[in-house]
CSV table of C-alpha atoms in Angstrom, one decimal:
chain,number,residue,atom,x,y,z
A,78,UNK,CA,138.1,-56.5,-60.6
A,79,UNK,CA,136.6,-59.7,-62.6
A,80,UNK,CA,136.5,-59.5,-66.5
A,81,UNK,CA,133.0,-59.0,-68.7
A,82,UNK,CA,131.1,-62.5,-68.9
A,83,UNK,CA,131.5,-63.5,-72.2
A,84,UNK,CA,128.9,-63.6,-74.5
A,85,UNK,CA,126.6,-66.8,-74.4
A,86,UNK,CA,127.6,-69.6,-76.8
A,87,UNK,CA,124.6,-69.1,-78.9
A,88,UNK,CA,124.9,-65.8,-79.4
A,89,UNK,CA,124.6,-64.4,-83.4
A,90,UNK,CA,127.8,-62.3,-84.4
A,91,UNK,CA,126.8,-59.1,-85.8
A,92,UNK,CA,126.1,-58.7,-89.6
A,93,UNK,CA,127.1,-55.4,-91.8
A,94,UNK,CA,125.2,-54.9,-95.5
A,95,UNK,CA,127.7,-52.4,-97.2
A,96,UNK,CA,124.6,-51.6,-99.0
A,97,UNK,CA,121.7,-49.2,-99.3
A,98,UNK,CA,119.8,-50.9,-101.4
A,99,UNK,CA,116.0,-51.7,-100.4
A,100,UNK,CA,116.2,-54.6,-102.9
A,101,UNK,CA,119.7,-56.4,-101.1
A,102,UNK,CA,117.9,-55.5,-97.6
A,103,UNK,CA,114.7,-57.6,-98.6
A,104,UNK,CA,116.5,-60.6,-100.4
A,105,UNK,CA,118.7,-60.8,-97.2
A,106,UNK,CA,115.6,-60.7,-95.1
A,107,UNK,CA,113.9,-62.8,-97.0
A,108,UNK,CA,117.1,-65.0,-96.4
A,109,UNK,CA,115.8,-64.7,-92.5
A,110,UNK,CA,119.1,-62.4,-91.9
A,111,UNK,CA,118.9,-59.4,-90.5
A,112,UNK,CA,121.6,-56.8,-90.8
A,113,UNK,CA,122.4,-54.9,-87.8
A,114,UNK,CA,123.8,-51.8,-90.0
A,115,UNK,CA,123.8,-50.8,-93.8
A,116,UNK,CA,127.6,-49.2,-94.2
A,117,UNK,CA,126.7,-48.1,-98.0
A,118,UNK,CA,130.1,-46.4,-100.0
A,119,UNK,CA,129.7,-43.4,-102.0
A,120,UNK,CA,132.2,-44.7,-105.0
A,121,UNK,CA,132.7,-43.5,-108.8
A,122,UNK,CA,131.5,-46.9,-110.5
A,123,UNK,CA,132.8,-45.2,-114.0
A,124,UNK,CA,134.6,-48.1,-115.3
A,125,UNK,CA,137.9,-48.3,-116.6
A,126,UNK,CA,139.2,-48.2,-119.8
A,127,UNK,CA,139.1,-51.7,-121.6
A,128,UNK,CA,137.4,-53.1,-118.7
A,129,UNK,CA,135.5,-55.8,-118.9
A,130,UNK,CA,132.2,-56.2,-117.2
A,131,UNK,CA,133.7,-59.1,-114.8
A,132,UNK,CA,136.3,-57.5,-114.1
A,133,UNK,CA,134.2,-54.3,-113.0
A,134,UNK,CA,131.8,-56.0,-110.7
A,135,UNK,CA,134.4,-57.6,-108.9
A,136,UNK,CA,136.4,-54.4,-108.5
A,137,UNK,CA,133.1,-52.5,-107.3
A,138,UNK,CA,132.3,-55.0,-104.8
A,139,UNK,CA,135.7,-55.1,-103.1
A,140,UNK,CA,135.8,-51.6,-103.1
A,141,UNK,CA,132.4,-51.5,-101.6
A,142,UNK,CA,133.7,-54.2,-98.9
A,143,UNK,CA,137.0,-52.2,-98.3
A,144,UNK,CA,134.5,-48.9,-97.3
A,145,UNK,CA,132.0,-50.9,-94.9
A,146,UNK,CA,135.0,-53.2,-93.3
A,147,UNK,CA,137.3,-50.4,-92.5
A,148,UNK,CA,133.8,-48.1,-90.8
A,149,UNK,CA,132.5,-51.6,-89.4
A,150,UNK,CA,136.3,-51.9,-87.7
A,151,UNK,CA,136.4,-48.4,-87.0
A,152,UNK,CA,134.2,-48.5,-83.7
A,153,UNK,CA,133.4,-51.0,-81.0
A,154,UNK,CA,130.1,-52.1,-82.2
A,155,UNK,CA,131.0,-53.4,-85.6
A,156,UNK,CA,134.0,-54.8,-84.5
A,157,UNK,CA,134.3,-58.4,-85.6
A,158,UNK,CA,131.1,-58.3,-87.3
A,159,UNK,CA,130.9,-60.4,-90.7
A,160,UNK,CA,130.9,-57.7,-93.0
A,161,UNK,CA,128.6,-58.7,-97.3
A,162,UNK,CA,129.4,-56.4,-100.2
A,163,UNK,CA,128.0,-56.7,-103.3
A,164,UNK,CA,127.7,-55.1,-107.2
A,165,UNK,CA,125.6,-55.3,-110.4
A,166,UNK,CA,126.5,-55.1,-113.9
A,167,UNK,CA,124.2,-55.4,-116.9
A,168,UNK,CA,126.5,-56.4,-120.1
A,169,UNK,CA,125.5,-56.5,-123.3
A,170,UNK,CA,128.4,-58.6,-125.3
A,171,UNK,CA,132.2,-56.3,-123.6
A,172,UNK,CA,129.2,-53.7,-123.8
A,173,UNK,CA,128.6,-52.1,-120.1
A,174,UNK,CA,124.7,-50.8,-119.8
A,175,UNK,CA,124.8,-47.9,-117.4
A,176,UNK,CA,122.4,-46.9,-114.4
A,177,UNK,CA,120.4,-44.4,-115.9
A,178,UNK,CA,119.3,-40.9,-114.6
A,179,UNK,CA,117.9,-39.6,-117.4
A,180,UNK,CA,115.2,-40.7,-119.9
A,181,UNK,CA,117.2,-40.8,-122.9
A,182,UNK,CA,119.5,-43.3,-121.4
A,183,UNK,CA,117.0,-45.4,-120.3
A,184,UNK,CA,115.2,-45.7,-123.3
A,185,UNK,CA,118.8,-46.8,-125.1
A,186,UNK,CA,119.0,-49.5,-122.6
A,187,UNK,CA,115.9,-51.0,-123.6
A,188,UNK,CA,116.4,-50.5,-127.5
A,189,UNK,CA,119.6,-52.2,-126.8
A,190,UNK,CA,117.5,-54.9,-124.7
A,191,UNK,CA,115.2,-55.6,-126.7
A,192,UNK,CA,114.9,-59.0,-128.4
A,193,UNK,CA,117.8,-60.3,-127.3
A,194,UNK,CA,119.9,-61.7,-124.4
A,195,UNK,CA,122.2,-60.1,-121.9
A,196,UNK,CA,124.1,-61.2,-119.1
A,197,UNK,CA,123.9,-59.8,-115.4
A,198,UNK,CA,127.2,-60.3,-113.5
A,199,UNK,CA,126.7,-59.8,-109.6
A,200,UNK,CA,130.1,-60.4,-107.3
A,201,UNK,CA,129.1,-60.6,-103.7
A,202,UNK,CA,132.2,-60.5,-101.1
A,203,UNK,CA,132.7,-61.6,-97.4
A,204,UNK,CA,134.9,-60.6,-94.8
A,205,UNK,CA,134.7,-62.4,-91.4
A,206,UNK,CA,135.9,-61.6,-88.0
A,207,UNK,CA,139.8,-61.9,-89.6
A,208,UNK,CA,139.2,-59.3,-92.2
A,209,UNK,CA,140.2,-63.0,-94.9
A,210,UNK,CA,138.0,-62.2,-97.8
A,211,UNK,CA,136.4,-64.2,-100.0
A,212,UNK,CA,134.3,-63.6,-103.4
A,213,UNK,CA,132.2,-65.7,-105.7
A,214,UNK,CA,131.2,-63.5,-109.2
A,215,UNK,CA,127.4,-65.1,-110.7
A,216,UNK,CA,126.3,-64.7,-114.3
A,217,UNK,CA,123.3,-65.0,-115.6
A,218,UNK,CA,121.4,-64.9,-118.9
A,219,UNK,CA,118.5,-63.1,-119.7
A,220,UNK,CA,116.5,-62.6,-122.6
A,221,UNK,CA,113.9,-59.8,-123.0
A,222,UNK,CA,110.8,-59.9,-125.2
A,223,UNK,CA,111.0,-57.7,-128.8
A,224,UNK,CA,109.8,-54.3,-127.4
A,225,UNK,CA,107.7,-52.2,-129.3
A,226,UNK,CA,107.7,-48.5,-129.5
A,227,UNK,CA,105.0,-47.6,-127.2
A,228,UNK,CA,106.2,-50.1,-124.6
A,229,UNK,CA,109.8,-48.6,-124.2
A,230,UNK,CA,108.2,-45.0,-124.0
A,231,UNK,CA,105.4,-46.3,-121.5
A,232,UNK,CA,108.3,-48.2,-119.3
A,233,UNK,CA,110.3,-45.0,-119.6
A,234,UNK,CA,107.6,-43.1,-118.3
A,235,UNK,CA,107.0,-45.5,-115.4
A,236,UNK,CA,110.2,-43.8,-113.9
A,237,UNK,CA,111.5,-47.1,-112.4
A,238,UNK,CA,114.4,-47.8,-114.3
A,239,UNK,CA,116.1,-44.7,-112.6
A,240,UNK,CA,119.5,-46.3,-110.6
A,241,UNK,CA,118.9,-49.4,-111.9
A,242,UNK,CA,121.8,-51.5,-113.7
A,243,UNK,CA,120.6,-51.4,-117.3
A,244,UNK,CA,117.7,-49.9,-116.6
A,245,UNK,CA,115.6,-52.3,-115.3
A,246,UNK,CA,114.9,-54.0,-112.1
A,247,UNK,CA,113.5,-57.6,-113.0
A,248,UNK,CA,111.3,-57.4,-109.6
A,249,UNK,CA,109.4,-54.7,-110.8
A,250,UNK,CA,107.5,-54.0,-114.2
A,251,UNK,CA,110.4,-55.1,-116.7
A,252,UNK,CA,109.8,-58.8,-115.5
A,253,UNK,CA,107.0,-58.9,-118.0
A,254,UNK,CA,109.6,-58.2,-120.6
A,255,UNK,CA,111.3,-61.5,-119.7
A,256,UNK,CA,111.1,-64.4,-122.3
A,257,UNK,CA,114.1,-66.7,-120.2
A,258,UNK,CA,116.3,-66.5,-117.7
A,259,UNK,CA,119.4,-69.2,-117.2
A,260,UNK,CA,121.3,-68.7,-113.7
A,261,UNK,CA,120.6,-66.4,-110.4
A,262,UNK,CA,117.0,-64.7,-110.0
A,263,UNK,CA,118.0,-63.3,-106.9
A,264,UNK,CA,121.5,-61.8,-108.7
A,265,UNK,CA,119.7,-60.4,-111.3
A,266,UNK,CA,117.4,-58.7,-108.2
A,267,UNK,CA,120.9,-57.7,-106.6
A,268,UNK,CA,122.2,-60.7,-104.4
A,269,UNK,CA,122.8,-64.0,-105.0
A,270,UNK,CA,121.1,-65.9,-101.9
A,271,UNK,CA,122.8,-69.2,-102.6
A,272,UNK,CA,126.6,-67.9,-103.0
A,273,UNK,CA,126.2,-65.6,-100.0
A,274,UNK,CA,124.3,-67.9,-97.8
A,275,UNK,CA,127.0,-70.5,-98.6
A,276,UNK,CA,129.7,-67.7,-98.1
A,277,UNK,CA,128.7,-67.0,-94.4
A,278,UNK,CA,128.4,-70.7,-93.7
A,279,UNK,CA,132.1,-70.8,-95.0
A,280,UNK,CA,133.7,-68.4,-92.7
A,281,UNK,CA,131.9,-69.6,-89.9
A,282,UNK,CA,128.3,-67.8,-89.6
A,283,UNK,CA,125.9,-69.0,-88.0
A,284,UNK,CA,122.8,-69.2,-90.8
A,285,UNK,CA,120.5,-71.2,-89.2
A,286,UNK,CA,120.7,-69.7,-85.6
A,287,UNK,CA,119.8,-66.7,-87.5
A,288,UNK,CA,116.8,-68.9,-89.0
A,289,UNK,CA,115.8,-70.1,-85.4
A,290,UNK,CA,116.3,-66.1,-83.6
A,291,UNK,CA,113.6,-65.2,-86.7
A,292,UNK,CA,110.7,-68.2,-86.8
């Protein structure tokens, strides 16, 4: 009886998005990686008392990364597979913005947006074939234009700010209600290309054979 070949030298380990998220998918595509399997986790993202919004994201994403690696580990195919987590707050001073579900909330978020500028905290993590993590936590500034009345109720009415952290997504019709943004475009959308990318490369992923499989 002679063992399994081994796999050709060449050959891309297999990459987990513990994420649903149609926006992480893209940026990640648009990266030219392509996950083979979204492991999203159904968690309570209520934060704690006195927490900060740093400390939040960071404790989401981990959390997130914990669910996918232990399902990712828990079969044969997954196994080994490099495994990217990540989370989104929208802060307003210690002031956490929720994701809105109803109108009412959403239309707070933007009165509270309005005019000024915010931060957006997005923590991705990493966990390689040895289950070592590693995290890198982006913030960003962004400053939205002075709304007026009739623009908060038409954005409300658009219905896209429903799930969105703060209420917004900057890829969609809010970016018109950008004035500046310092920092991570890409974290803001919901991944910070640069910090994962450079994550990946860290543990031993390899990128650009990814880049090479998709040209």
């Amino acid at each position: 009886m002679t063992d399994a070949s081994p796999p050709p030298p060449d050959a891309r380990p297999k990459l987990v998005l513990a994420s649903g998220s149609p926006r992480r998918l893209a940026l990640l595509q648009q990266a030219g990686l392509e996950p083979d399997a979204l492991l999203p986790a159904d968690l309570d993202e209520t934060p704690l008392k006195s927490e900060r919004p740093r400390e939040l994201v960071r404790r989401l994403a981990r959390a997130k990364l914990d669910v996918a690696l232990a399902a990712a580990r828990h079969g044969e195919d997954l196994r080994g597979a490099y495994v990217v987590a990540a989370d989104t707050v929208v802060a307003v001073g210690r002031r956490i913005l929720p994701k809105p579900e109803v109108a009412d909330e959403a239309a707070a978020c933007m009165r509270l947006l309005s005019g000024r500028t915010h931060r957006v905290y997005t923590a991705v993590c990493l966990a390689g074939p040895r289950d070592r993590s590693r995290e890198r936590l982006v913030e960003t500034r962004v400053r939205f234009k002075r709304l007026a009345a009739r623009e908060i109720d038409a954005y409300v009415a658009s219905g896209e700010w429903r799930g969105k952290a703060g209420g917004y997504a900057i890829q969609g019709l809010a970016g018109g209600f950008v004035v500046k943004l310092v920092g991570s475009y890409s974290a803001v959308v919901g991944l910070p290309l640069y910090e994962t990318i450079a994550l990946l490369e860290g543990e031993g992923f390899p990128v650009r054979a990814a880049w090479r499989a998709a040209a």
